[in-house]
Short mmCIF file of C-alpha atoms and ligand atoms in Angstrom, two decimals:
data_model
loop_
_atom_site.label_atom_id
_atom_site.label_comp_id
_atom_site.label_asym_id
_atom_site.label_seq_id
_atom_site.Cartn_x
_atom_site.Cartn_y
_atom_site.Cartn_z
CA UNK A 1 -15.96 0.27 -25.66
CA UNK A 2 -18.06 3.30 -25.38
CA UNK A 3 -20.67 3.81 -22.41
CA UNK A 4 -22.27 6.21 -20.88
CA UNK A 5 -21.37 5.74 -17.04
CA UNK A 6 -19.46 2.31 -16.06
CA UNK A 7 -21.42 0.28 -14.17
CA UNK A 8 -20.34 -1.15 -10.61
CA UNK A 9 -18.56 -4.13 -10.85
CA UNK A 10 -18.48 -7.40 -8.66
CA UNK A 11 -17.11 -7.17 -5.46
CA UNK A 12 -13.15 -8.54 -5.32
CA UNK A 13 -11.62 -8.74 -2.21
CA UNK A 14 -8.67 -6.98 -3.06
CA UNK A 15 -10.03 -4.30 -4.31
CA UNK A 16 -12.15 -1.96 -1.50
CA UNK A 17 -15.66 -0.74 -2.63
CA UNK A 18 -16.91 1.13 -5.26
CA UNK A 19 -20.05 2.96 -6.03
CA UNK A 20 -23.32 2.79 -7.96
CA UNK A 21 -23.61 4.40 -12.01
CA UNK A 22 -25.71 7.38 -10.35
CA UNK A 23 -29.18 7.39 -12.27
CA UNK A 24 -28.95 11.12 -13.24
CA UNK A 25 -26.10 11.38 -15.46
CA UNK A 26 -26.93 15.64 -15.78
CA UNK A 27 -27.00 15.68 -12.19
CA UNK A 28 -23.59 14.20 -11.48
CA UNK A 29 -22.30 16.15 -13.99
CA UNK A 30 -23.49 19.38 -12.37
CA UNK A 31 -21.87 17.23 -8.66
CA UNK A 32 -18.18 17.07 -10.21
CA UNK A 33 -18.22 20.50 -11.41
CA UNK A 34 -19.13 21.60 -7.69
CA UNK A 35 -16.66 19.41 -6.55
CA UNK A 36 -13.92 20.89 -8.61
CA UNK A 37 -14.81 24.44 -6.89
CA UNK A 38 -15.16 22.75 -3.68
CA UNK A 39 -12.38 20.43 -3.69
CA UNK A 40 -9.99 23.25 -5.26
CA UNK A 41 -8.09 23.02 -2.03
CA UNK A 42 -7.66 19.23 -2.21
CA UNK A 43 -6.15 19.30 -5.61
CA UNK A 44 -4.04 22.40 -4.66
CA UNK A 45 -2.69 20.24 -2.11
CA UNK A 46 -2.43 16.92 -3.85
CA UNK A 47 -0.54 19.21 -7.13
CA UNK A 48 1.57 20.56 -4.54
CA UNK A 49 3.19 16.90 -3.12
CA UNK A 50 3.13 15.67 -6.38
CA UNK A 51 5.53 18.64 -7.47
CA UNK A 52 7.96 17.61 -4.34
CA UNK A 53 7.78 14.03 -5.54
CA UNK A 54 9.63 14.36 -8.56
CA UNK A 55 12.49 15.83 -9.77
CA UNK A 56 11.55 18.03 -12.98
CA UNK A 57 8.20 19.63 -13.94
CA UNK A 58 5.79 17.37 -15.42
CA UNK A 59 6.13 18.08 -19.57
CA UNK A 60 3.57 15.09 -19.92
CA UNK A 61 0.01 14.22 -17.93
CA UNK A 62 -2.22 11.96 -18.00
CA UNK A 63 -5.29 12.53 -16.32
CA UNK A 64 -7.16 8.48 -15.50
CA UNK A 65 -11.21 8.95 -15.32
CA UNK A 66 -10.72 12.44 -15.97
CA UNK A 67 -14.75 12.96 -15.57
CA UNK A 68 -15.76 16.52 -16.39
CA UNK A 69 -12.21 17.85 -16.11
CA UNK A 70 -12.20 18.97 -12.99
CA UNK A 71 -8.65 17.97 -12.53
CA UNK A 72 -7.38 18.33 -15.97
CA UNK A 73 -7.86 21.87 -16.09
CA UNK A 74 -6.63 22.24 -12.34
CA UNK A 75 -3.10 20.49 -13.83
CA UNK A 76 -3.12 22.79 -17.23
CA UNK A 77 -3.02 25.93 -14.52
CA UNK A 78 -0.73 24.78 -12.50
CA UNK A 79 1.82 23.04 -15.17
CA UNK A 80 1.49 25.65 -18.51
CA UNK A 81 4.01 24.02 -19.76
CA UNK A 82 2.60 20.52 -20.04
CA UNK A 83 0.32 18.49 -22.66
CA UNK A 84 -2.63 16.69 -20.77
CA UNK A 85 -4.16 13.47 -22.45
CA UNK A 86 -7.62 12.99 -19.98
CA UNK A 87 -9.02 9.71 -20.73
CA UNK A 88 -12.90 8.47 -19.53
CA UNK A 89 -15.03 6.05 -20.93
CA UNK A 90 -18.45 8.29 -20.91
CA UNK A 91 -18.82 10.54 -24.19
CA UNK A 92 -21.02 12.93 -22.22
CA UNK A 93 -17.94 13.58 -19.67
CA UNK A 94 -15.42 14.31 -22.37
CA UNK A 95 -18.01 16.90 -24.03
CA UNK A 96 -18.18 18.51 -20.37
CA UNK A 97 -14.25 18.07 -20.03
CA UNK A 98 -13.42 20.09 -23.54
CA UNK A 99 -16.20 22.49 -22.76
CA UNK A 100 -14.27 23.41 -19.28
CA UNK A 101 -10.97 23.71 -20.91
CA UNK A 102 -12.11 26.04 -23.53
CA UNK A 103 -13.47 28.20 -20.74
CA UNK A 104 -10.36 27.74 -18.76
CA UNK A 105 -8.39 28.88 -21.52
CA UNK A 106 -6.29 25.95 -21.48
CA UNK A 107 -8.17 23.62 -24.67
CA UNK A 108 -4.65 24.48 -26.20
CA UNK A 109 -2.80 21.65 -24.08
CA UNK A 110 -5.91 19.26 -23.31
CA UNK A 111 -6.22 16.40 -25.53
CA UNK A 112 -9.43 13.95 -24.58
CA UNK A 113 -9.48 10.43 -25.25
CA UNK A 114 -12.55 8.39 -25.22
CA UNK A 115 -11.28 4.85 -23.77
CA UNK A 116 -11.91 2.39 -21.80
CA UNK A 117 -9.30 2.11 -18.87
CA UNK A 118 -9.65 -2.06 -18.51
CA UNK A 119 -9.10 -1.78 -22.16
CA UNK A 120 -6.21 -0.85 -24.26
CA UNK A 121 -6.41 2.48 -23.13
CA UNK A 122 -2.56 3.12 -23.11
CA UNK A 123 -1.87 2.84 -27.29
CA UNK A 124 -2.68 6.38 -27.73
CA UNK A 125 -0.65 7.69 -24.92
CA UNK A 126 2.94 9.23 -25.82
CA UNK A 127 6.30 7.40 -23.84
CA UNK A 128 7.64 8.68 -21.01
CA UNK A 129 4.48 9.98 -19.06
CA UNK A 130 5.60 12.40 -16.01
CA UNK A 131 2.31 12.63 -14.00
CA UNK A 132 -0.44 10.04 -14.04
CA UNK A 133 -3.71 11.56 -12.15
CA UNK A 134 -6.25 9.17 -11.12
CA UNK A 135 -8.83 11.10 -8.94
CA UNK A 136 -11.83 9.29 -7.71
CA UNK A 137 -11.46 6.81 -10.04
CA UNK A 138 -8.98 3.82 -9.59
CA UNK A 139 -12.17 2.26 -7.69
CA UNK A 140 -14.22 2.07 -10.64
CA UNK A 141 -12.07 0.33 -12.88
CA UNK A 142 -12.55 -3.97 -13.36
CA UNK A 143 -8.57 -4.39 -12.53
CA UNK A 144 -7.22 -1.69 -10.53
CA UNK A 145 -3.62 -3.68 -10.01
CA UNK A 146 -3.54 -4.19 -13.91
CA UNK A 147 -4.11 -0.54 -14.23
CA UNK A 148 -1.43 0.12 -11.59
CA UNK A 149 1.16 -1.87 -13.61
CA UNK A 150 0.13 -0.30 -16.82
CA UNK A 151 0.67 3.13 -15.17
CA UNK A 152 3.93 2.34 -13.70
CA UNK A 153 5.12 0.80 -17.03
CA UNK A 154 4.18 4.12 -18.68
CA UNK A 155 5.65 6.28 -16.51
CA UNK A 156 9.20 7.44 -17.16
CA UNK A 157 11.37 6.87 -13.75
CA UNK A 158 11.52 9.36 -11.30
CA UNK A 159 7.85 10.23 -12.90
CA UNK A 160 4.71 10.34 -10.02
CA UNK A 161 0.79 8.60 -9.56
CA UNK A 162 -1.55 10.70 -7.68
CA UNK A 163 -4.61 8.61 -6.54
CA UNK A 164 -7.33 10.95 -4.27
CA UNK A 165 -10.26 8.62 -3.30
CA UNK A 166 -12.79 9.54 0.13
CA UNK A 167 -11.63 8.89 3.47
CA UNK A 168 -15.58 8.15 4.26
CA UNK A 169 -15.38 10.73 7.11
CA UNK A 170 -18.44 13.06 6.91
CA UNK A 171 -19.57 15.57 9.20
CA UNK A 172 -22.12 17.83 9.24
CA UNK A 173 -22.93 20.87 11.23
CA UNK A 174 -24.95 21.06 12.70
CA UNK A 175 -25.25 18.03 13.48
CA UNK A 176 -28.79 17.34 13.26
CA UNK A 177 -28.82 19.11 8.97
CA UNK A 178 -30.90 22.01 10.80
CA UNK A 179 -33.77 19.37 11.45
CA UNK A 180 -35.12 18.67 14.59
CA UNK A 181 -33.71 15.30 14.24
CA UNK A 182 -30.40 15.08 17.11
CA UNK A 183 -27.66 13.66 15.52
CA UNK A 184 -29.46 12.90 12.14
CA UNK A 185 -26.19 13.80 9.94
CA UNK A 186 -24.27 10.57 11.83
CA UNK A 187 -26.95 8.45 10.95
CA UNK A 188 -26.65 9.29 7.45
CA UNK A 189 -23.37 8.85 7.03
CA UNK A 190 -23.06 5.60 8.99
CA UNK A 191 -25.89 3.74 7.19
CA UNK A 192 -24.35 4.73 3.89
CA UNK A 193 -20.83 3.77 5.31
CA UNK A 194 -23.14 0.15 6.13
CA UNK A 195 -24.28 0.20 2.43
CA UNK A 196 -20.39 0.50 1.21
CA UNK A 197 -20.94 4.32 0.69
CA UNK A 198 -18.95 6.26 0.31
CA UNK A 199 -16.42 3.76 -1.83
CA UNK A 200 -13.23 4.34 1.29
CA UNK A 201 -10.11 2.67 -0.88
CA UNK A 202 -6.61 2.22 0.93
CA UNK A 203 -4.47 2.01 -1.98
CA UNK A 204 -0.93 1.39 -0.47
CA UNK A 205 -0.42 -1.71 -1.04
CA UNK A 206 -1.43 -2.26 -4.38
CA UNK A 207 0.87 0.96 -5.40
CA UNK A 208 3.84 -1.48 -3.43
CA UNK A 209 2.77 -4.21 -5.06
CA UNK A 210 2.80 -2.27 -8.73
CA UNK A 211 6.53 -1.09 -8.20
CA UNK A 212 6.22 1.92 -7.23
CA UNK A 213 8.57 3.63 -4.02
CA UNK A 214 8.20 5.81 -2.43
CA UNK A 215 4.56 6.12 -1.41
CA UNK A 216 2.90 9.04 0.71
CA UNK A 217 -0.54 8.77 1.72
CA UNK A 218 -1.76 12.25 3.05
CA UNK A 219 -5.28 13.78 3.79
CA UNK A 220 -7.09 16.81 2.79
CA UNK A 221 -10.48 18.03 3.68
CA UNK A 222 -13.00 19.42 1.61
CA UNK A 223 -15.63 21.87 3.27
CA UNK A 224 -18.41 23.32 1.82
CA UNK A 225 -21.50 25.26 3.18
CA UNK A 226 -25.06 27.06 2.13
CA UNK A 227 -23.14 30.29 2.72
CA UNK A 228 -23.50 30.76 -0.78
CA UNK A 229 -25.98 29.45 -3.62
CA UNK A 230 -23.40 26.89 -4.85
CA UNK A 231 -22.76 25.81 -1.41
CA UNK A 232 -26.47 25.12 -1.08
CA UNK A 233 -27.01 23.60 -4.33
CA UNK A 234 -23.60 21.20 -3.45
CA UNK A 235 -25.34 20.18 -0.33
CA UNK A 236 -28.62 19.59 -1.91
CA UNK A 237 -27.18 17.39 -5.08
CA UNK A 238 -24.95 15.41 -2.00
CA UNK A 239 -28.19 14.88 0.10
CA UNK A 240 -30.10 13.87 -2.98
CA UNK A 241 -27.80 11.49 -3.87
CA UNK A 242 -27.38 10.08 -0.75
CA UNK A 243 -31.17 9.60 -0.03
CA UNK A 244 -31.32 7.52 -3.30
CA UNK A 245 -28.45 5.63 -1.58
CA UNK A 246 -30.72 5.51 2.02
CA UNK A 247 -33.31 3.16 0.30
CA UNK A 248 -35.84 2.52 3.18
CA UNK A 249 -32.65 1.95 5.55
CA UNK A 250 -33.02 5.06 8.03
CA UNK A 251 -36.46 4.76 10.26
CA UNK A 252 -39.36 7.00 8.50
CA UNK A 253 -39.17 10.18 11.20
CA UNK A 254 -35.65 10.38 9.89
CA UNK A 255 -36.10 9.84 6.21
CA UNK A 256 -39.05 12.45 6.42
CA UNK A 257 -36.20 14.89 7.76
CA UNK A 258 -33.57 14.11 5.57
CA UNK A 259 -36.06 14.61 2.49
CA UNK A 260 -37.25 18.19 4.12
CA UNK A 261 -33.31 18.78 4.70
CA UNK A 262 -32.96 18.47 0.86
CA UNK A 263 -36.23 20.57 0.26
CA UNK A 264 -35.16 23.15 2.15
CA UNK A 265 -31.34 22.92 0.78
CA UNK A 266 -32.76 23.33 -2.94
CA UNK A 267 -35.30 26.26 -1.59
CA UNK A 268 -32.17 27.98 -0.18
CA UNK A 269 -33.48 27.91 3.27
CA UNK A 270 -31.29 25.73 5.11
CA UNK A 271 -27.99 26.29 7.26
CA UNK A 272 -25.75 23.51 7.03
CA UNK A 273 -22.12 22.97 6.22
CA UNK A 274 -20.52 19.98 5.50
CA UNK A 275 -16.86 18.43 5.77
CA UNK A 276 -15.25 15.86 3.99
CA UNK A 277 -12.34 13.55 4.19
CA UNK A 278 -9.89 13.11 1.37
CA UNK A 279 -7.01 10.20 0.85
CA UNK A 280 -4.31 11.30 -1.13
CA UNK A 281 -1.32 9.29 -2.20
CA UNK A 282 2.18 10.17 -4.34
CA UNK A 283 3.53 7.19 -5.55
CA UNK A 284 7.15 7.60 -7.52
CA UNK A 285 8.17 5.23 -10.44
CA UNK A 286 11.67 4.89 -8.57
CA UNK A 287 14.86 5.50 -10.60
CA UNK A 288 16.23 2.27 -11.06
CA UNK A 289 20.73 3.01 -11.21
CA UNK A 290 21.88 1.45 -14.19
C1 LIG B 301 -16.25 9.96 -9.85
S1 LIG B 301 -15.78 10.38 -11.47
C2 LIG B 301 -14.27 11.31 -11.15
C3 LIG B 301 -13.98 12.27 -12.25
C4 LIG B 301 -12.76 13.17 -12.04
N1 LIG B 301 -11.54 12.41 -11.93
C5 LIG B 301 -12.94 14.07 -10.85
O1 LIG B 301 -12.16 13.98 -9.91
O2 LIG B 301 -13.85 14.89 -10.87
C6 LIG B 301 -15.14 8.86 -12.15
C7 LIG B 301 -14.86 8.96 -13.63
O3 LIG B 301 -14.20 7.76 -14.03
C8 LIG B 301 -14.74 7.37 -15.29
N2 LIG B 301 -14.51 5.93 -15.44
C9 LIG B 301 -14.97 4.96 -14.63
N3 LIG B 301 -14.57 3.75 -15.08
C10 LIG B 301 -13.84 3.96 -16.18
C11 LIG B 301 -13.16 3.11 -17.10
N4 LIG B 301 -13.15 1.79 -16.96
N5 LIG B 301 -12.51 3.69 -18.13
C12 LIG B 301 -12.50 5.04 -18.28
N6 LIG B 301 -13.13 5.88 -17.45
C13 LIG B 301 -13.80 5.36 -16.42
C14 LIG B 301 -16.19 7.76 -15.22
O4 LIG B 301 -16.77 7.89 -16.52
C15 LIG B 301 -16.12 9.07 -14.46
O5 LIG B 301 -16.01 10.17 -15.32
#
């Protein structure tokens, strides 16, 4: 099935949060591709325990909700010698994700699929898969465990799953998003964290529960400040998004504030930087001795 954005699905108490289909589908766009010069670090670091996890350089990828290819093209750097199929259910993503690997240079070894990952998403997909990427993604999916299975399944053994959700820790300095509003940045973050924002997944046992062994979980933080224009316009798309999120839920001296935070973010005439948590687990397909 072919949609734009998938929409949340019904809570499931297995399966911890997940977020809204933002309304601005340009906008989030524009977010991811931020993120993927932001979050650079994070992958660097999630690429680099993957690579101690198994045995051989990965020859085949597969990259789960791969958005605007902000991953993908991180893995065709850092693994030349590998073919990556990136699979997402939104049409507009895939257009963004084939864009970025032309300009990366690396269209060559990028193959996009448009599927659905609750569907049959796997019949395309070559045997024997050495790296399966899921980054900020697992959480939207219907079935996450059936997905988990599925991804075991297609991995050869010895192969690795890399799963990077939020940790939900936010902080901002300073503290009050250069308002005059003390501590305004907590209250942000915990009323959203009240709402179920951001989605905070703890994947462990569901990877147990899939097959796979061993499992790290590590963290990572990704930092990011108005020191430069994309800084600013990072922070400004984050705050906007998260006011949307705010509803009427913050008391109106603060929402005025968080509002003339944004203004002032998109005017490039605010100081603020911002850190956020990371979750990153390498889960092995374990080499079963015959
Ligand atoms: C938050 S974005 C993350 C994108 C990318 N992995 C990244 O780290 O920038 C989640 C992506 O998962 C895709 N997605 C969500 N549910 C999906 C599903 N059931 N099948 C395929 N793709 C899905 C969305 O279209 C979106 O591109």
């Amino acid at each position: 099935m072919t949609h734009a954005f998938p929409a949340p699905r019904h809570s499931h108490p297995d399966r911890p949060g997940f977020g809204p289909a933002p309304a601005h589908h340009a906008e989030l766009e524009e977010l991811l591709d931020l993120d993927a010069l932001f979050g650079a670090p994070v992958l660097a670091q999630a690429m680099d325990e993957a690579s101690h996890a198994m045995i051989t350089e990965p020859r085949t990828i597969v990259d789960l909700g791969a958005g605007t290819g902000t991953g993908t093209v991180a893995l065709a750097h850092r693994f030349p010698g590998a073919r990556i199929h990136s699979i997402d259910a939104s049409v507009g993503m895939l257009d963004r994700l084939r864009e970025a690997a032309r300009d990366a240079g690396v269209a060559a070894n990028v193959e996009a699929h448009l599927a659905d990952l609750d569907d049959d998403w796997i019949a395309d997909l070559p045997d024997g898969i050495d790296l399966a990427w899921a980054a900020l993604s697992l959480h939207h999916v219907g079935d996450p465990a059936r997905l988990l299975r599925q991804v075991f399944d297609a991995l050869r053994p010895g192969g690795a799953l890399v799963v990077i959700e939020m940790t939900g820790e936010t902080t901002y300095e300073p503290a009050d998003l250069d308002t005059e509003r003390s501590r305004l940045g907590e209250r942000v973050v915990n009323t959203l964290a009240e709402r179920g924002y951001p989605v905070v997944a703890d994947w462990t046992r569901a990877l147990e529960s899939a097959g796979f062994a061993p499992i790290a979980r590590s963290e990572a933080t990704l930092t990011a400040s108005t020191d430069t224009p994309d800084g600013a316009r990072y922070l400004g798309l984050q705050l906007g998004f998260n006011r949307t999120l705010l509803g009427d839920g913050l008391e109106p001296d603060d929402l005025e504030a968080v509002d003339d935070a944004i203004t002032r973010l998109r005017a490039g005439r605010a100081t603020i930087s911002a850190a956020s948590g990371r979750a990153i687990w390498v889960a092995v397909r374990p080499v079963v001795a015959e």
